[in-house]
CSV table of N, CA and C in Angstrom, one decimal:
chain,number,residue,atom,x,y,z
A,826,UNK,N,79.2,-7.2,26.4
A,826,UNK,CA,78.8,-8.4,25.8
A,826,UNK,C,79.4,-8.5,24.4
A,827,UNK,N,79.7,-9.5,23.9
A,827,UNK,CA,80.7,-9.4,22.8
A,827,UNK,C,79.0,-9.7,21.1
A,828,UNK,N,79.7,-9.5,20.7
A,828,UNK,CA,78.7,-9.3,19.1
A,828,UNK,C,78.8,-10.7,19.0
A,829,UNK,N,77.3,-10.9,18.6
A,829,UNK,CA,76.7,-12.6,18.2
A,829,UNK,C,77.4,-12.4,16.8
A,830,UNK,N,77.4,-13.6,16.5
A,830,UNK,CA,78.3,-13.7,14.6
A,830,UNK,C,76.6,-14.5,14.4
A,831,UNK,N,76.8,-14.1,13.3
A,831,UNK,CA,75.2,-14.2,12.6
A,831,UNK,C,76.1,-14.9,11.0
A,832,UNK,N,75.8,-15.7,10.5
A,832,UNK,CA,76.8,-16.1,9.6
A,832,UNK,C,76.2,-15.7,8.3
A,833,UNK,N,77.1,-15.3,7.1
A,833,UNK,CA,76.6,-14.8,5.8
A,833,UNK,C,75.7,-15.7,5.3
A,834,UNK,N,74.5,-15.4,4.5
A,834,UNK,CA,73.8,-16.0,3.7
A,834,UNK,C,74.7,-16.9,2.6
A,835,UNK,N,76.0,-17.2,2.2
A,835,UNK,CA,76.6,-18.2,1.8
A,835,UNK,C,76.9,-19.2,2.5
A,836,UNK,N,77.1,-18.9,3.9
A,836,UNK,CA,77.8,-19.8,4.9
A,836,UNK,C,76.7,-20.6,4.8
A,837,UNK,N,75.5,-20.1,5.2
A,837,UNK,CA,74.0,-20.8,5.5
A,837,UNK,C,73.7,-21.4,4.4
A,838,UNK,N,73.8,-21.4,3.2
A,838,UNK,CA,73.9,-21.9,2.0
A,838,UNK,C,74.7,-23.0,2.0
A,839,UNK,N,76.3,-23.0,2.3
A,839,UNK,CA,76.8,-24.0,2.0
A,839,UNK,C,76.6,-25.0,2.6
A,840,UNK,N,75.9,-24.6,4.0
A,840,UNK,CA,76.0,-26.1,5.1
A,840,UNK,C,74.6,-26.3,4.8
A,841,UNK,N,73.5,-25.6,4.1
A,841,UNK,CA,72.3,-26.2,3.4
A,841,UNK,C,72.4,-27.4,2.8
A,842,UNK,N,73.5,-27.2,1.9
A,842,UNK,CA,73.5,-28.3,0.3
A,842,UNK,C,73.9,-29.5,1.2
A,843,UNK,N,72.6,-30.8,0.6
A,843,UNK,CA,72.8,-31.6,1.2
A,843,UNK,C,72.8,-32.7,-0.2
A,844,UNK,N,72.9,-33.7,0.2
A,844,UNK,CA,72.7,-34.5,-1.5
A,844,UNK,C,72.5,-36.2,-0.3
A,845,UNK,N,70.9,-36.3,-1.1
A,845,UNK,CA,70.4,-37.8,-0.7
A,845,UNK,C,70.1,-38.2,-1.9
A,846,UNK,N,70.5,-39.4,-1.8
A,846,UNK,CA,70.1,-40.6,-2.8
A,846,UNK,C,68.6,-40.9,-3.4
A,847,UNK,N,68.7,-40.4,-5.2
A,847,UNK,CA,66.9,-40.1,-4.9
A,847,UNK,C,66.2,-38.9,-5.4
A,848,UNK,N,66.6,-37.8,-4.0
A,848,UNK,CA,66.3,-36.5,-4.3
A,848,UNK,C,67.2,-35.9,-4.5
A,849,UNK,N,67.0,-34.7,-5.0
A,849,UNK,CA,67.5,-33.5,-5.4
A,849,UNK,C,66.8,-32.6,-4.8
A,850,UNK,N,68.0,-31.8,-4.0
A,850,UNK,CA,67.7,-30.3,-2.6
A,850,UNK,C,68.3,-29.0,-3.6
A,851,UNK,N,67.7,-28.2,-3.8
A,851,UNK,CA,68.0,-27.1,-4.5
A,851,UNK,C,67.2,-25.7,-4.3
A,852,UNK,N,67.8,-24.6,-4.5
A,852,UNK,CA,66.8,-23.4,-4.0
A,852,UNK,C,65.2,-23.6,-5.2
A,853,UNK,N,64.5,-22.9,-4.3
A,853,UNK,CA,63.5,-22.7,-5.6
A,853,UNK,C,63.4,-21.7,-6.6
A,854,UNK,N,62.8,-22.5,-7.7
A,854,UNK,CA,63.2,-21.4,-9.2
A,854,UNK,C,62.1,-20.4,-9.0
A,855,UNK,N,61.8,-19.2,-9.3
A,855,UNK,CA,60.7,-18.3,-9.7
A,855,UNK,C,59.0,-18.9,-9.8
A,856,UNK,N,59.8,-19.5,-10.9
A,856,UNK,CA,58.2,-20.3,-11.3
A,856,UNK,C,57.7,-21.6,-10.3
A,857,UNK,N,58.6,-21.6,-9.3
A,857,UNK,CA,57.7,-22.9,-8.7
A,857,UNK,C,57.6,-22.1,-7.3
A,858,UNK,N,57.0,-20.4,-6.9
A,858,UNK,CA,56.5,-20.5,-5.0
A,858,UNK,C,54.8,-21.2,-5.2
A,859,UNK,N,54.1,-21.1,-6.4
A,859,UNK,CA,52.8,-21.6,-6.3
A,859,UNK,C,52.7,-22.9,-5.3
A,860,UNK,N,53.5,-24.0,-6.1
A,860,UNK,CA,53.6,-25.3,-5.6
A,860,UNK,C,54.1,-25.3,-4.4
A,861,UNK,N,55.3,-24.6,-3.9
A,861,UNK,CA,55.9,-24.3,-2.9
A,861,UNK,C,54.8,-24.0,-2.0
A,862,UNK,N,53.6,-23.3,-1.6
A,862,UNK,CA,52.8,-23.2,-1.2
A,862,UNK,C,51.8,-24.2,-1.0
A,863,UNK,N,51.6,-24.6,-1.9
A,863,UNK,CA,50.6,-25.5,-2.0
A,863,UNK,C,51.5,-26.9,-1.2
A,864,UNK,N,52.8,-27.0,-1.2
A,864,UNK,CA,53.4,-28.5,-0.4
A,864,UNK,C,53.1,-27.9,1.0
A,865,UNK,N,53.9,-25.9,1.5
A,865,UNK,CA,53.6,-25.9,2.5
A,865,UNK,C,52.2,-26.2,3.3
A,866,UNK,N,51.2,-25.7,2.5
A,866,UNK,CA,49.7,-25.8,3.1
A,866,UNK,C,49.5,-27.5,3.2
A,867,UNK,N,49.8,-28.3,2.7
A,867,UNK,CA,49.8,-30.0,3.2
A,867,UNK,C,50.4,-30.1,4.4
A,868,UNK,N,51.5,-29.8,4.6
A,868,UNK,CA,52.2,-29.5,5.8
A,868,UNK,C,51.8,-28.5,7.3
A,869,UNK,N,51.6,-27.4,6.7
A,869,UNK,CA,50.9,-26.5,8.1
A,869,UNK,C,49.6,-26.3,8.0
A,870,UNK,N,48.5,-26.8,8.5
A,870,UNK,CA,47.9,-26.3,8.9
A,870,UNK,C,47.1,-25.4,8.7
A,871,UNK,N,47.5,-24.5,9.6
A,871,UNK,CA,47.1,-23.2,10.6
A,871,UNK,C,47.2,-22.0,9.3
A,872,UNK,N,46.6,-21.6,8.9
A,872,UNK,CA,46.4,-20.1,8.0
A,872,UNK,C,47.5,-20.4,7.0
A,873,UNK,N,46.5,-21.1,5.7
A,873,UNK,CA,46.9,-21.1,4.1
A,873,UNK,C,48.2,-19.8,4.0
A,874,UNK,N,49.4,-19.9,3.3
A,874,UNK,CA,49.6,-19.3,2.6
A,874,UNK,C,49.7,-19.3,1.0
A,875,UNK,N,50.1,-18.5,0.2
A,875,UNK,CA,50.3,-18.4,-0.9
A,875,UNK,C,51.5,-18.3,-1.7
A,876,UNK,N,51.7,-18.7,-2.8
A,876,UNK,CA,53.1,-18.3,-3.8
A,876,UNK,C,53.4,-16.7,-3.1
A,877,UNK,N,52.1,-15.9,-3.4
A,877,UNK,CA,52.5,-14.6,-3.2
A,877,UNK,C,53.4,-14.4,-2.0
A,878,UNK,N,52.6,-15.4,-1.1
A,878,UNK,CA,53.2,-14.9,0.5
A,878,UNK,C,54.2,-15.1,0.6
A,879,UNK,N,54.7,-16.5,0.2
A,879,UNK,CA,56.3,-16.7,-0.2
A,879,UNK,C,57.0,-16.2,-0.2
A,880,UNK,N,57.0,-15.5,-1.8
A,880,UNK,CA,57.4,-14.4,-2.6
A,880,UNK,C,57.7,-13.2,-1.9
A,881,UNK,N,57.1,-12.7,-1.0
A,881,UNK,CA,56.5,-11.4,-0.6
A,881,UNK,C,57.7,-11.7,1.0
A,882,UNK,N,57.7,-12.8,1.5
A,882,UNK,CA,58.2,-12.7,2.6
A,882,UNK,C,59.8,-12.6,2.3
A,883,UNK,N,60.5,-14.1,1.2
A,883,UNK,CA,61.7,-13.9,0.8
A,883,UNK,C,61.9,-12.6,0.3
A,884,UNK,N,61.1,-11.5,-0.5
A,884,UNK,CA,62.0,-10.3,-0.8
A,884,UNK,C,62.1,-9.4,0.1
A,885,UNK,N,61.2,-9.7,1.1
A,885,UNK,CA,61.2,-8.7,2.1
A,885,UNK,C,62.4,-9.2,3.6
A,886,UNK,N,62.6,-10.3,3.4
A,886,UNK,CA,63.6,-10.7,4.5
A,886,UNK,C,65.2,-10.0,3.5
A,887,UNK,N,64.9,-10.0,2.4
A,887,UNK,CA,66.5,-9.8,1.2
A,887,UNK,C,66.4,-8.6,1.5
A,888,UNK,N,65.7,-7.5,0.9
A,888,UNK,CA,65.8,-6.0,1.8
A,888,UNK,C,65.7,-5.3,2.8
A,889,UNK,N,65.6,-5.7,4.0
A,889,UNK,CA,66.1,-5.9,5.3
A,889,UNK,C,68.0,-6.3,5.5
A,890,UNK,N,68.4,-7.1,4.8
A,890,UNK,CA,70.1,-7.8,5.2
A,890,UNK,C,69.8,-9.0,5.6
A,891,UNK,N,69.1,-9.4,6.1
A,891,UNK,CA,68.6,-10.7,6.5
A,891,UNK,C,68.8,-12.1,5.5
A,892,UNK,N,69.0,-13.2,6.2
A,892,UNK,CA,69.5,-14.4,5.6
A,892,UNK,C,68.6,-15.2,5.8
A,893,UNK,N,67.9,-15.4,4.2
A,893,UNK,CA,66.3,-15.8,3.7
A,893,UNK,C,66.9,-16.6,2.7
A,894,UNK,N,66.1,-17.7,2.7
A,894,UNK,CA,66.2,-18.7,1.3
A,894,UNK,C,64.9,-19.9,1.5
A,895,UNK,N,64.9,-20.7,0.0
A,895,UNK,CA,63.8,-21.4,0.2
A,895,UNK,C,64.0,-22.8,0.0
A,896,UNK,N,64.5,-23.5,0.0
A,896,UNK,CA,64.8,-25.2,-0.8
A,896,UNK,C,64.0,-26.0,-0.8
A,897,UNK,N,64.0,-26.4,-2.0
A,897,UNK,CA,62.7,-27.4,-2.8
A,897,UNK,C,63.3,-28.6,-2.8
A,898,UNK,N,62.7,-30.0,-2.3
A,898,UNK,CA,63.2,-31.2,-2.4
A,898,UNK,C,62.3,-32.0,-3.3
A,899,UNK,N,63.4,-32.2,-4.5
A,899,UNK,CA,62.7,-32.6,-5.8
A,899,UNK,C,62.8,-33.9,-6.0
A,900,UNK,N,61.7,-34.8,-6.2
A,900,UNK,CA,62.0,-36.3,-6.2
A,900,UNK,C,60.8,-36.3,-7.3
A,901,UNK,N,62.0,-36.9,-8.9
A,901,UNK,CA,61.1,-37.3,-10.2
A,901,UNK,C,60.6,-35.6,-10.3
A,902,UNK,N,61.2,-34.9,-10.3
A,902,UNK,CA,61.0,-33.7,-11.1
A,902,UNK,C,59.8,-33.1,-10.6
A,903,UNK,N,59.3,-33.6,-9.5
A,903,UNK,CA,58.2,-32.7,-8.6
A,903,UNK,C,59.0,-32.3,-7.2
A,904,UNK,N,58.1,-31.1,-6.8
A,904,UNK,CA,58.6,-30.5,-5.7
A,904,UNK,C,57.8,-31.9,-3.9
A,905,UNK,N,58.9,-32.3,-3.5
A,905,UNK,CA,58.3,-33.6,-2.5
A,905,UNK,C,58.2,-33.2,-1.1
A,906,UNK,N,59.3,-31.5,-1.3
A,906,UNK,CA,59.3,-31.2,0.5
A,906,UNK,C,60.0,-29.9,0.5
A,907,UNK,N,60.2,-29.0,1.4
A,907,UNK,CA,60.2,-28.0,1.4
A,907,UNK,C,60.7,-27.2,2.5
A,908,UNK,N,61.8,-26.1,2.5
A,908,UNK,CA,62.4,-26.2,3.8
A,908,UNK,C,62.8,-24.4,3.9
A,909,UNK,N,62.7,-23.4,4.6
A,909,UNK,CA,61.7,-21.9,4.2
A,909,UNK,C,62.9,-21.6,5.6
A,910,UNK,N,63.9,-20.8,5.2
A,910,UNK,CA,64.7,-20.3,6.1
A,910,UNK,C,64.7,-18.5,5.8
A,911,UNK,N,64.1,-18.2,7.2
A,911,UNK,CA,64.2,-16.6,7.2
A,911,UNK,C,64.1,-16.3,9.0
A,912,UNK,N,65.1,-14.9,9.1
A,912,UNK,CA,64.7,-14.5,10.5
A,912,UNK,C,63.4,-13.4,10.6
A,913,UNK,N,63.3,-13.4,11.9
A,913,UNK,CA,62.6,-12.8,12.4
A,913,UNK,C,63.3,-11.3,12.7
A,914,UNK,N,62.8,-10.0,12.5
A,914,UNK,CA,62.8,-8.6,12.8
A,914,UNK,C,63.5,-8.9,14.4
A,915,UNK,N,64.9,-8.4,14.4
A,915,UNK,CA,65.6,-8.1,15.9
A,915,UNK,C,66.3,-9.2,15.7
A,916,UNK,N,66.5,-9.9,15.2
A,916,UNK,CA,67.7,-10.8,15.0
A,916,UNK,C,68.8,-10.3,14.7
A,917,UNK,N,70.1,-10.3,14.3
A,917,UNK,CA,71.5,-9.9,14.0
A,917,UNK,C,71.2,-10.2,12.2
A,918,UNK,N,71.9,-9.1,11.4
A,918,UNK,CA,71.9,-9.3,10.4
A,918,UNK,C,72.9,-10.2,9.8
A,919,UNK,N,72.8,-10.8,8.9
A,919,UNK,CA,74.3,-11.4,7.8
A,919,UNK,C,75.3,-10.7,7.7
A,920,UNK,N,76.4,-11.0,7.4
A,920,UNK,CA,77.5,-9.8,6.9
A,920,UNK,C,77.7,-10.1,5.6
């Protein structure tokens, strides 16, 4: 069976960046997983998370090799939407 290509955390990056009229799509800064949380929890439902959990999940997907990131969609300088890319354990790593 030939090796899955799992594409670099740049590659996934570059075909991230999107640009709509309005908003602004950009990774999130340090200081904003609180709110980041707080938009996810409007959104899901099912078992609150936290900044921390955020936090906690992106460093933990980055020390693994894994291709983890978070994008904040900013409309009027608040965070309006939110988009949380990480694999799951047994997936193919990045190169």
């Amino acid at each position: 069976m030939a090796d899955q290509h799992c594409p670099s955390q740049r590659e996934v990056m570059m075909s991230a960046e999107l640009h709509i009229p309005g908003f602004s799509i950009r990774r999130i800064t340090p200081d904003e997983w609180d709110t980041a949380a707080q938009v996810w929890n409007q959104a899901v439902s099912h078992g609150p998370v936290t900044g921390e959990d955020l936090r906690k999940r992106d460093a933990e997907q980055h020390s693994w090799g894994y291709t983890a990131f978070t994008l904040a969609v900013v409309d009027r300088e608040q965070i309006a939407g939110l988009a949380s890319v990480y694999q799951n354990p047994g997936m193919c790593r990045s190169s």
